[in-house]
Short mmCIF file of C-alpha atoms in Angstrom, two decimals:
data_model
loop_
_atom_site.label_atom_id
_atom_site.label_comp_id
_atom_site.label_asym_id
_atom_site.label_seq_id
_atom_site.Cartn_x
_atom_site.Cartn_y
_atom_site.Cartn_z
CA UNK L 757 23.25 -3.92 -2.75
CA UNK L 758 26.46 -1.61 -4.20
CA UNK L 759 26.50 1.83 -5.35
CA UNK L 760 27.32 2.58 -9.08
CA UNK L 761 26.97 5.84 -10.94
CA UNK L 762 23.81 6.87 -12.15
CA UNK L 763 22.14 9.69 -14.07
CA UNK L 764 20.85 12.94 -12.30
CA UNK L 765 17.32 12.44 -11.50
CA UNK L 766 14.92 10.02 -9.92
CA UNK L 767 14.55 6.46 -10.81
CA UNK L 768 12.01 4.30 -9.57
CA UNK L 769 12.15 0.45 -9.83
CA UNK L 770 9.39 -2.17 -8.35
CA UNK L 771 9.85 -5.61 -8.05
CA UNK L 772 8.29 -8.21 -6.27
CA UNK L 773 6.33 -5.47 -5.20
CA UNK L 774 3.70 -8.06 -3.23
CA UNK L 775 6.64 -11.07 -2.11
CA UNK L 776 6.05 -9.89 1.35
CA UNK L 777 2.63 -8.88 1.10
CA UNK L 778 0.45 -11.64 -1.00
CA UNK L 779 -2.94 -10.96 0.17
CA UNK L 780 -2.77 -7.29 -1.11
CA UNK L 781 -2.69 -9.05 -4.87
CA UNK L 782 -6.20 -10.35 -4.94
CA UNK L 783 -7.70 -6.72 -5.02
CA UNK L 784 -5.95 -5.92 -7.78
CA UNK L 785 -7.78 -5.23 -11.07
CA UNK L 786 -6.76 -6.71 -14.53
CA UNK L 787 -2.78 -5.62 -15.34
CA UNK L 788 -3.93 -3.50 -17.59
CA UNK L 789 -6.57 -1.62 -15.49
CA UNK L 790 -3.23 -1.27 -12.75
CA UNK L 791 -1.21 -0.01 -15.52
CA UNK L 792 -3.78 2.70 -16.64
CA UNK L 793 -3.49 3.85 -12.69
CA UNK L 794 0.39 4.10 -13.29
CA UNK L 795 0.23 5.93 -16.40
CA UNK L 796 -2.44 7.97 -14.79
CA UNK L 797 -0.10 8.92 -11.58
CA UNK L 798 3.13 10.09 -13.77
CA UNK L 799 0.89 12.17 -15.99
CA UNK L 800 -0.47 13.82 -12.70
CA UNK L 801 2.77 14.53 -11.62
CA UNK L 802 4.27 15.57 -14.88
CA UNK L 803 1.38 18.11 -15.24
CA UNK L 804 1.80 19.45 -11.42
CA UNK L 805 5.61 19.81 -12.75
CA UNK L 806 6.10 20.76 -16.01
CA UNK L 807 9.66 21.51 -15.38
CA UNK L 808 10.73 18.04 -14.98
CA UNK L 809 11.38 15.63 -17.71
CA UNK L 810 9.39 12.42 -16.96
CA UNK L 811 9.92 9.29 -18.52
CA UNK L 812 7.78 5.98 -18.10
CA UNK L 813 8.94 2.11 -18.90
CA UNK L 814 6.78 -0.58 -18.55
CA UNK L 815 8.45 -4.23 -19.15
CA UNK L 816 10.99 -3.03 -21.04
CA UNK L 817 9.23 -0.43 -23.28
CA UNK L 818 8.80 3.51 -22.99
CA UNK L 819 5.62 3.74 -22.69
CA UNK L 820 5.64 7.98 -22.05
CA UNK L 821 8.26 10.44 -22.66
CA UNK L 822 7.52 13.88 -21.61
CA UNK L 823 10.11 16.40 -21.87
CA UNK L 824 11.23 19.51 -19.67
CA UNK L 825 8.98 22.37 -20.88
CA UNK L 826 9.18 26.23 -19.56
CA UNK L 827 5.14 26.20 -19.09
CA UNK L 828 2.30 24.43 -18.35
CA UNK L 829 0.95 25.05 -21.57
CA UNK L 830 3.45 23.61 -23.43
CA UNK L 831 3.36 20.23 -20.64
CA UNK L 832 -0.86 19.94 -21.31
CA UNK L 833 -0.50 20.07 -25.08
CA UNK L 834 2.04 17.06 -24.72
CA UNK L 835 -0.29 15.33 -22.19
CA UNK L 836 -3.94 16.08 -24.15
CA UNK L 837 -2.44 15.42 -27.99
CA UNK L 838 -3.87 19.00 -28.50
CA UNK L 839 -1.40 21.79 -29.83
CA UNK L 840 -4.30 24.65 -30.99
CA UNK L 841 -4.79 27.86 -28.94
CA UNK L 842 -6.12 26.88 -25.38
CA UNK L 843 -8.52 29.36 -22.82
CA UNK L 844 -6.09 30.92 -20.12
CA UNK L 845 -8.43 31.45 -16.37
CA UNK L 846 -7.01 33.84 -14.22
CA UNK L 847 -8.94 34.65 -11.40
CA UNK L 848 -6.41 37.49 -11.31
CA UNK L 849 -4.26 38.60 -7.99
CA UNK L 850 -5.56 36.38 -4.44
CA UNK L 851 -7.62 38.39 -2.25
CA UNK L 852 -8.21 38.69 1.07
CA UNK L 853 -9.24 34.76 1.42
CA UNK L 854 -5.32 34.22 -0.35
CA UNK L 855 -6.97 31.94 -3.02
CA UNK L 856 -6.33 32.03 -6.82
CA UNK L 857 -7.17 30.12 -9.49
CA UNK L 858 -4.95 29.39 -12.52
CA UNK L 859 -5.52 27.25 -15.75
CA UNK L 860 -5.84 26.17 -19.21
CA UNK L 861 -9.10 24.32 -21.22
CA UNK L 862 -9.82 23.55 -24.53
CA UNK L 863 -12.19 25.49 -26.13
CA UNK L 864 -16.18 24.40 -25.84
CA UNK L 865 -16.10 23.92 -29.61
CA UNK L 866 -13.37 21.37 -29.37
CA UNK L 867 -14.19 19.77 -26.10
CA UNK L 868 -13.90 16.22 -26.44
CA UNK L 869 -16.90 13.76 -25.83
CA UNK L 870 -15.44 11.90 -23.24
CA UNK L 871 -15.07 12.48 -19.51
CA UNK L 872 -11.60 12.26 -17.33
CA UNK L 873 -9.68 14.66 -19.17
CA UNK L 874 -10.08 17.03 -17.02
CA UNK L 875 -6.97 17.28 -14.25
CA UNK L 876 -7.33 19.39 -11.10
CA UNK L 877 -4.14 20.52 -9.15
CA UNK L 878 -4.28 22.26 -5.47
CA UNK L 879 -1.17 23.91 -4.32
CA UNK L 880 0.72 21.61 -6.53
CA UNK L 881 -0.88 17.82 -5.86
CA UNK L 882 -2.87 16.33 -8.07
CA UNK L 883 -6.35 15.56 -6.74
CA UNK L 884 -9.67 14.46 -7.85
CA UNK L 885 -12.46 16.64 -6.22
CA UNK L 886 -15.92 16.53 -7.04
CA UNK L 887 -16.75 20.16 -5.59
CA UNK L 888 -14.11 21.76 -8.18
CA UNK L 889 -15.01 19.52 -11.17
CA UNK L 890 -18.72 20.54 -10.53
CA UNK L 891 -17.72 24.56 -10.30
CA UNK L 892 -15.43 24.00 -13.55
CA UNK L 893 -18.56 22.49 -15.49
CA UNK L 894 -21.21 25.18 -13.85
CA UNK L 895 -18.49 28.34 -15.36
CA UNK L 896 -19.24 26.14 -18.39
CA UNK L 897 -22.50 26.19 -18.74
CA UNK L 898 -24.04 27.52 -21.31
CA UNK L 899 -20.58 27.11 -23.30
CA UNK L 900 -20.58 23.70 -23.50
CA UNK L 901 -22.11 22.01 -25.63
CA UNK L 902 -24.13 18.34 -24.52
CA UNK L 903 -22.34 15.57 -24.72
CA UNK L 904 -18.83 17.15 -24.93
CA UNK L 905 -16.98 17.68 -21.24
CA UNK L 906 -14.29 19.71 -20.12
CA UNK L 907 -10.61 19.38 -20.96
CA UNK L 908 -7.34 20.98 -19.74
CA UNK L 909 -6.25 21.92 -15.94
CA UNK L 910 -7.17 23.85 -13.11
CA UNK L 911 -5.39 24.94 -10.58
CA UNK L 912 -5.89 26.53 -7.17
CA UNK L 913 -3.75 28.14 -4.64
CA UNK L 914 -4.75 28.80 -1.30
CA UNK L 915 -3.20 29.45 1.94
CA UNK L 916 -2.11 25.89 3.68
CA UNK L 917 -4.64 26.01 6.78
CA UNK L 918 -7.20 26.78 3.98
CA UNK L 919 -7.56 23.00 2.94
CA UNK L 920 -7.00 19.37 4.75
CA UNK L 921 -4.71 16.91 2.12
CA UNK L 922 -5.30 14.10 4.62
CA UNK L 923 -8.80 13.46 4.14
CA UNK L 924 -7.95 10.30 2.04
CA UNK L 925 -5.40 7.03 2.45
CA UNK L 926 -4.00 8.18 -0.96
CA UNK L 927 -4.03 11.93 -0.49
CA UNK L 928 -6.32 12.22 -4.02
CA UNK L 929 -9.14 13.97 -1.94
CA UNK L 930 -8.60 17.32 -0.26
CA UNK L 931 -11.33 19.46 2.14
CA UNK L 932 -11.55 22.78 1.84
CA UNK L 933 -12.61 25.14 5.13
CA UNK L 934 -14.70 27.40 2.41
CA UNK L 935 -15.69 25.06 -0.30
CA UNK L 936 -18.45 27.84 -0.79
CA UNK L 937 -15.75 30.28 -1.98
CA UNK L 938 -13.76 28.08 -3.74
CA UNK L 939 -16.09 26.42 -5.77
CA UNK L 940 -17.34 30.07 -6.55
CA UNK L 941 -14.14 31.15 -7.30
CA UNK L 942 -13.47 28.48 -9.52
CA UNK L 943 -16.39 28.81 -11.35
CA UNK L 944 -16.75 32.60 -11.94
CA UNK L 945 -12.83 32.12 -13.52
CA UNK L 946 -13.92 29.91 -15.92
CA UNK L 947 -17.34 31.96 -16.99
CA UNK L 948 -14.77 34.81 -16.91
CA UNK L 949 -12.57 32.97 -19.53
CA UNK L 950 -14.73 31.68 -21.47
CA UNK L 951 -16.53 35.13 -21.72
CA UNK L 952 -13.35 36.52 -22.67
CA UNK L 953 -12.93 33.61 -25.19
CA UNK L 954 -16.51 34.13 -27.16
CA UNK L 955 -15.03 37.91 -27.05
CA UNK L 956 -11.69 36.62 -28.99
CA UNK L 957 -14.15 34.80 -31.64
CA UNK L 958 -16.46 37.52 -32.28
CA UNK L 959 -12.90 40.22 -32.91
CA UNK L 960 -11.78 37.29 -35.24
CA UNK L 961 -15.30 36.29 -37.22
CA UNK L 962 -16.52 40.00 -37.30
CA UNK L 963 -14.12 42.88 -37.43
CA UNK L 964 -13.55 44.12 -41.31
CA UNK L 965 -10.41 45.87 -42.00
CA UNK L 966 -10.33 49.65 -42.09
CA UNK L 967 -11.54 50.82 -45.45
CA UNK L 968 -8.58 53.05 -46.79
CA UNK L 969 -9.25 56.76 -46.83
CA UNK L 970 -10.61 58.33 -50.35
CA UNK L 971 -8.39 60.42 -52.38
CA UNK L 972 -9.18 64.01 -52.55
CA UNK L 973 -6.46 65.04 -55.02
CA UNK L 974 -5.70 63.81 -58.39
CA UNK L 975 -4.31 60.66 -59.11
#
């Protein structure tokens, strides 16, 4: 072990990652199944911060280069392929409870027929909660159409004693002391958006320009 110059920034290096630890290797899945996790776990971080530049290598080869944006719009279109307008939620300023709830989805009409695209953040950490994933799709409803599932991020604030992060071995699972609020929360944002959304549409499919005014006088 010597030191040596280096870039600025984080690099992470495993090797031998199970020469001490052997019996840990036979619950592993196929390598690519572990791989998916990996690329899965640097996308969830890369979303939670969009201001760092994140780039993956896996034997040798970039697999994922994500570059510093200035929002977390311009971070999700990298992440989801999808550059077209997204659906801001806002749950506006916290209230007395201190929660808010932030995000971006695709619109219903281009939701994409496949699950797990769908990335929930709580003050920061990516988790995977079934309580927020089922208020996301019930502010949906009646949007979406069947078959097609939500796509973008959500995320919520709250005050720290508000939720437990060490409900799980791999802190992916959070509790929340009012999941009743939260999950209503969560939901009534993302009716609210998408309300404001089918607003946007009609504006756009239905408004005719101003007629100009007739001419009284001679031409």
């Amino acid at each position: 072990v010597r030191e040596c110059g280096a870039k600025v920034g984080t690099s992470i290096e495993i090797t031998n990652l199970f020469g001490n630890t052997p019996a840990r290797r036979k619950f592993l899945r196929t390598a690519r199944t572990e791989i998916a996790h990996i690329d899965e776990a640097v996308r969830n971080c890369a979303l939670a911060r969009p201001d760092v530049f994140f780039s993956l290598h896996i034997d040798g080869r970039q697999t994922l280069r994500l570059d510093r944006e200035t929002t977390m719009e311009r971070r999700l279109a990298q992440l989801l392929n999808y550059h077209d307008e997204m659906i801001a939620i806002d749950s506006g300023p916290p209230g007395p409870d201190g929660i808010t709830v932030r995000g971006l989805l695709i619109p219903p009409e281009a939701a994409p027929p496949n699950s797990g695209r769908l990335r929930l953040l709580v003050n920061g950490r990516s988790i995977r909660d079934r309580l927020l994933t089922h208020a996301v799709g019930e502010g949906l409803r009646s949007f979406l159409l069947k078959g097609r599932f939500p796509a973008g991020v959500i995320d919520v604030t709250l005050p720290p004693a508000e939720v437990d992060v060490n409900v799980h071995p791999a802190k992916q699972e959070v509790r929340f002391r009012d999941s009743r609020t939260v999950h209503h929360l969560v939901s009534q944002a993302v009716r609210d958006g998408m309300l404001g959304h089918q607003q946007h549409l009609r504006r756009e499919l239905f408004h005719a320009p101003q007629a100009p005014a007739a001419q009284t006088g001679p031409a």
